[in-house]
CSV table of C-alpha atoms in Angstrom, one decimal:
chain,number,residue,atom,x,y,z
A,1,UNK,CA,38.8,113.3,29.0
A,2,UNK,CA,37.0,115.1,31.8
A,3,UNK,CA,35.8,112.1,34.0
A,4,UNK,CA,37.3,109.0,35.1
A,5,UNK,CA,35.0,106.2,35.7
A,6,UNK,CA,36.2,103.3,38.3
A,7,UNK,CA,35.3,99.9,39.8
A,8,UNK,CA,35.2,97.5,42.7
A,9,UNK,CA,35.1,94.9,40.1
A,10,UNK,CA,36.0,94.8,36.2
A,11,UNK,CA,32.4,94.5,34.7
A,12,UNK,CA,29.6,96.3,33.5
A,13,UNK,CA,27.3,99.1,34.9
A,14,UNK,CA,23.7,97.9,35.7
A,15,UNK,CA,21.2,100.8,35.4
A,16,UNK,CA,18.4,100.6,37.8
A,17,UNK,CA,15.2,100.9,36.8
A,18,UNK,CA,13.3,102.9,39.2
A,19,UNK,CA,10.0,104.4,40.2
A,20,UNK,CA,10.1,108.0,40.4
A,21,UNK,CA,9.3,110.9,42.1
A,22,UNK,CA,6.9,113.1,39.9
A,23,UNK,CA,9.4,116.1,40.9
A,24,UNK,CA,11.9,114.3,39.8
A,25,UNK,CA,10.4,112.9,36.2
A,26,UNK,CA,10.0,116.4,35.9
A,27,UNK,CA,13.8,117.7,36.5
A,28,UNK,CA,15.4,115.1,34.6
A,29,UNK,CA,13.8,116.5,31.1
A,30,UNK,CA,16.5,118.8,31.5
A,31,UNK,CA,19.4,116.8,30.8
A,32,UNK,CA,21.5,118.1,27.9
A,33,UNK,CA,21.8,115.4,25.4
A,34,UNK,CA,25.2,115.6,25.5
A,35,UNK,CA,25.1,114.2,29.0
A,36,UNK,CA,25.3,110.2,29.6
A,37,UNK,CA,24.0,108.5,32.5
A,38,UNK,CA,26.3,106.5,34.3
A,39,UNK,CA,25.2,105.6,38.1
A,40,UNK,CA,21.7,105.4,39.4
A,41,UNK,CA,20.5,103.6,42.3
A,42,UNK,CA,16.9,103.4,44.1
A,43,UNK,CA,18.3,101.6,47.3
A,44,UNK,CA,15.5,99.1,46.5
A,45,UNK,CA,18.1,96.4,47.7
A,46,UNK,CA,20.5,95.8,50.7
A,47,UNK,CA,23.3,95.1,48.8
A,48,UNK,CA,22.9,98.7,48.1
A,49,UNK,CA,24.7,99.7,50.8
A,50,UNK,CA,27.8,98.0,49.2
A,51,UNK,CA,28.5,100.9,46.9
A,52,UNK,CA,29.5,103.4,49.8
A,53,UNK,CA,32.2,103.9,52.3
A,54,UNK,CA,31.0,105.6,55.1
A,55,UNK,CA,32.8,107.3,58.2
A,56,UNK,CA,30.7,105.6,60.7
A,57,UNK,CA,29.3,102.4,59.5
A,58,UNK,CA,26.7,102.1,62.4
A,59,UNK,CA,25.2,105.5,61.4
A,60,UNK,CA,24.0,103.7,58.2
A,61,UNK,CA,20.6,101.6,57.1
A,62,UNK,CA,19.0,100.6,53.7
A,63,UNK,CA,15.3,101.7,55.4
A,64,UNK,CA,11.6,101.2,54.3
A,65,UNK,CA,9.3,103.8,54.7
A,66,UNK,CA,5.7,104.8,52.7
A,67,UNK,CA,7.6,105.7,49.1
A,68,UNK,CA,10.1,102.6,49.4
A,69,UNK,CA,13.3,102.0,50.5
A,70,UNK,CA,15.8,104.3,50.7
A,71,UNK,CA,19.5,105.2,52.5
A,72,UNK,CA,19.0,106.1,56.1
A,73,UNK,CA,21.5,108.3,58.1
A,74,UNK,CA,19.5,107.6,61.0
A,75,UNK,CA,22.5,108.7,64.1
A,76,UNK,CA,25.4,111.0,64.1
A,77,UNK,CA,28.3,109.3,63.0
A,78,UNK,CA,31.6,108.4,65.7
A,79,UNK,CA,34.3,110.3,63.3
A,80,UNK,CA,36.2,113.2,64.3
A,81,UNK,CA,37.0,114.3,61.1
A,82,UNK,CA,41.3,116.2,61.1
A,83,UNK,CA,40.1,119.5,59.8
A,84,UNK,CA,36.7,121.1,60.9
A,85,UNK,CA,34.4,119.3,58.0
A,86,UNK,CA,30.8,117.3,58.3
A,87,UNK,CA,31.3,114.2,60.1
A,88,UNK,CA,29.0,112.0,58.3
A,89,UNK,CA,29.5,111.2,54.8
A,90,UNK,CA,29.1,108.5,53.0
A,91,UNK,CA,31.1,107.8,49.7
A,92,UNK,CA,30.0,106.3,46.6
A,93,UNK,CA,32.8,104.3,45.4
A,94,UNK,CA,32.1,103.3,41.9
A,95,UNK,CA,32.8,106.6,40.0
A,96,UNK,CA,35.2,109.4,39.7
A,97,UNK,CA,34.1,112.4,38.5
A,98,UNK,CA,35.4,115.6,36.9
A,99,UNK,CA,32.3,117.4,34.6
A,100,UNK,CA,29.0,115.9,36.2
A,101,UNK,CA,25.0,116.7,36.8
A,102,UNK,CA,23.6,115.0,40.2
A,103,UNK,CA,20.2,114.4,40.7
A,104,UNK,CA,19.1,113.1,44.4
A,105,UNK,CA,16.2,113.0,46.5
A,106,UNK,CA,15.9,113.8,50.2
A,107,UNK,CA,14.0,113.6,53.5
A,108,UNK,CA,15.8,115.7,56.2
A,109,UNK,CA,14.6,113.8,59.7
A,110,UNK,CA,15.7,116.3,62.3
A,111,UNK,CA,14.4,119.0,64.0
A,112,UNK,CA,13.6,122.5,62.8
A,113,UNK,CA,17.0,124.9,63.8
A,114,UNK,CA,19.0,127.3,61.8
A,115,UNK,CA,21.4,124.8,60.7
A,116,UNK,CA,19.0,121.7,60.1
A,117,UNK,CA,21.1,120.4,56.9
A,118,UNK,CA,21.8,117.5,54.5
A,119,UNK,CA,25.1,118.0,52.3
A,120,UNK,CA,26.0,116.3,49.2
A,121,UNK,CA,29.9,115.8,48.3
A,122,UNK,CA,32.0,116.1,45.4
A,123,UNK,CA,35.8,116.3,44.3
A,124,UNK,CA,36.7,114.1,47.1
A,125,UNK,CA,40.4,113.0,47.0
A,126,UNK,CA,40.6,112.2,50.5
A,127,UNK,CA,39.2,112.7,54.1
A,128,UNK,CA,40.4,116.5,53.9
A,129,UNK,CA,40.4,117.4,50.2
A,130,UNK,CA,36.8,117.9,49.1
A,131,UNK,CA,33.6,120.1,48.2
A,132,UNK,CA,30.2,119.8,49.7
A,133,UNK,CA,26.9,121.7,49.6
A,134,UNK,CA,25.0,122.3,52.5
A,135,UNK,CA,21.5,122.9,52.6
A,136,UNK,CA,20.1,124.5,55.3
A,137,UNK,CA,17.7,126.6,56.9
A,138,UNK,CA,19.0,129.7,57.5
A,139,UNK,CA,22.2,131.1,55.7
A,140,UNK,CA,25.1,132.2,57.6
A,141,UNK,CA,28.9,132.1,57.6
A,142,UNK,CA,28.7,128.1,57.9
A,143,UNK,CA,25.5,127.2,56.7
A,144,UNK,CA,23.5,127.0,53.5
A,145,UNK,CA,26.7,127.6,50.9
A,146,UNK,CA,29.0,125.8,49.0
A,147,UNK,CA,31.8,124.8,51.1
A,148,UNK,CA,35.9,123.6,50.0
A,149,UNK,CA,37.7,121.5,52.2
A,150,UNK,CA,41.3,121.8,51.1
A,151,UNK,CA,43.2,120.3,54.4
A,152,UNK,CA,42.2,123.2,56.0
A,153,UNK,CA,38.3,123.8,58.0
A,154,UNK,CA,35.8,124.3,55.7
A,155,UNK,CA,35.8,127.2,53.5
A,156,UNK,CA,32.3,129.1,52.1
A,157,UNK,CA,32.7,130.2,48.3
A,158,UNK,CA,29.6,130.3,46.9
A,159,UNK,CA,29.3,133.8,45.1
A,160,UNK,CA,25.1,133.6,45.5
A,161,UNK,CA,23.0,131.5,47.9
A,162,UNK,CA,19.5,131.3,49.2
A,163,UNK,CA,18.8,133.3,52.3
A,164,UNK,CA,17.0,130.4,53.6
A,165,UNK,CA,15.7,127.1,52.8
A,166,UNK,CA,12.5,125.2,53.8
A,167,UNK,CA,13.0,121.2,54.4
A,168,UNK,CA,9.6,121.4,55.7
A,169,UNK,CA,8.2,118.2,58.1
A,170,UNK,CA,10.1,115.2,59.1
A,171,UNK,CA,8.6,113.5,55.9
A,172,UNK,CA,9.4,116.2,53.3
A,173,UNK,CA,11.1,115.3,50.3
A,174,UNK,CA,13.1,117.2,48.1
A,175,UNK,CA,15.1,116.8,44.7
A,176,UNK,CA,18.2,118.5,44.6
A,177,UNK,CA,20.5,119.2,41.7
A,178,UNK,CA,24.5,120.2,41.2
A,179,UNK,CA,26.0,121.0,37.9
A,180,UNK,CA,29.8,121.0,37.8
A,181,UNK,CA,32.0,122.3,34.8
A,182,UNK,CA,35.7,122.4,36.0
A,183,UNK,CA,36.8,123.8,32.5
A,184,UNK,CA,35.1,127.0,33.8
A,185,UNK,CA,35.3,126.5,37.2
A,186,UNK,CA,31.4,126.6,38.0
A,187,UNK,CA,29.2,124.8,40.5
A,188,UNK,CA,25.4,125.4,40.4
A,189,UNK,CA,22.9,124.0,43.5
A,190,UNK,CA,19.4,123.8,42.5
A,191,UNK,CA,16.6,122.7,44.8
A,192,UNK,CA,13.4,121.7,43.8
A,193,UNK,CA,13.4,124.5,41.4
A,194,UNK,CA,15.8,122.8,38.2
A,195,UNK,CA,15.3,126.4,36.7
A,196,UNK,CA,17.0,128.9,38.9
A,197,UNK,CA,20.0,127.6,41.0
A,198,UNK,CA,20.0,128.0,44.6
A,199,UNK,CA,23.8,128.7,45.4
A,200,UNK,CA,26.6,129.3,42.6
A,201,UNK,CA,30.1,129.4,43.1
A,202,UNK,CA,32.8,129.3,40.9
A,203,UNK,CA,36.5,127.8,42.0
A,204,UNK,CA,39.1,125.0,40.3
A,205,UNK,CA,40.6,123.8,43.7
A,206,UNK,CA,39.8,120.5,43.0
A,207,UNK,CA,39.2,119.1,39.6
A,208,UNK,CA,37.9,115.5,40.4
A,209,UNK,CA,36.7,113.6,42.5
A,210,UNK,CA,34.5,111.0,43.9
A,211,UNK,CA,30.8,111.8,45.2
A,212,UNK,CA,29.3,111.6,48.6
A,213,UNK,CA,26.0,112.3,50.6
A,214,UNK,CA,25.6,112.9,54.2
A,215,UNK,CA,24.8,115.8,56.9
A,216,UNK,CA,27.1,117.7,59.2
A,217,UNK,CA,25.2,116.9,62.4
A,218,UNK,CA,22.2,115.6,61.3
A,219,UNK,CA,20.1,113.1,60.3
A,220,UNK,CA,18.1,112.0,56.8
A,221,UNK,CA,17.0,109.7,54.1
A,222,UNK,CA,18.2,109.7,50.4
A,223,UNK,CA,16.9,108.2,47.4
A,224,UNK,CA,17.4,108.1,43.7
A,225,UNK,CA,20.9,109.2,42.9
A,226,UNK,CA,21.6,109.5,39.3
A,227,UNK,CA,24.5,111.1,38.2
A,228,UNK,CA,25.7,111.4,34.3
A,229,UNK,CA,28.8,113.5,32.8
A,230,UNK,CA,29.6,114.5,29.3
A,231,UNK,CA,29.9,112.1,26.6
A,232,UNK,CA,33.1,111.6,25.1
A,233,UNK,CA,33.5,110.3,21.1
């Protein structure tokens, strides 16, 4: 079996039925068949916020805006993290991972700098074992990559990335993708293109994990997780 599914409580999942972004109608045609959808939330309620851990609670709202509600990190987080790793993450903790596709959408709220970012996390086993993708303006040696935590500071290993990335205004939003296979080892980032992956890496460090979204010193909005892994028979 290459995921592991887990609960708060024994019981059932409840799929969300959600109104969509047309970007993202459009990216989810893509899903191989093969692929079951286990987690999808539209933040639509407060008890949303239940299904995450987070390293700084404060840093955290279920907010309203035009499009709905959505998950706010709307402050930097008070976490010093051991190793040098984003400090504001929060963790989904209904589902463990191994093979998965993730589907998000996201509004980055800070100003325009080289490093302006959101990240999405995967394969976390604990506060200094994980992977994370960060999206950001301009690529350099620790921004706009793949990036393994593996008690040590962060890591780049993506073998292909996007030179740069445009979040556009303060009210932007963008769907972003990651495909994970750990039997070959692959990771692929795709941002609102689903056709051509932005960043590709390729490493077996970590096998499983749980899944988390967040910044490394910024702020933004997220909204309409999905995530589905392979069927089994």
């Amino acid at each position: 079996m290459n995921y592991l599914i887990t609960y708060k409580k024994i019981g059932i999942i409840i799929y969300l039925i959600m109104p969509f972004f047309a970007v993202n109608s459009i990216a989810q045609k893509s899903i191989p068949e093969n692929y079951t959808l286990i987690y999808s939330q539209d933040f639509e309620s407060e008890k949303a916020i239940g299904d995450f851990k987070f390293t700084d609670d404060n840093a955290w709202k279920i907010d309203d805006s035009n499009s709905g509600k959505s998950l706010h990190l709307h402050k930097q987080s008070n976490y010093k993290p051991k190793v040098r790793s984003p400090f504001n993450i929060a963790i989904l903790q209904k589902v463990t991972v191994g093979d998965f596709i993730l589907e998000i959408t996201l509004n980055q709220t800070s100003r325009e700098y080289n490093h302006r970012d959101l990240c999405l996390f995967f394969g976390i086993q604990n506060e200094s074992q994980f992977y994370y993708t960060h999206i950001a303006s301009v690529a350099d040696k620790h921004a706009n990559n793949i990036f393994l935590v593996d008690n040590n500071p962060r890591i780049k290993i993506a073998s292909k990335t996007s030179k740069t990335i445009n979040w556009g205004s303060k009210t932007s939003w963008h769907t972003e993708r990651i495909e994970r296979n750990t039997k070959e080892g692959t990771i692929k980032v795709f941002f609102d293109d689903m056709t051509h992956p932005k960043m590709e890496a390729k490493d077996t460090t970590l096998t499983y994990g749980k899944i988390g979204l967040g910044s490394f010193d910024d702020t933004g909005k997220f909204d309409n997780l999905k995530i589905w892994v392979p069927k089994t028979n």
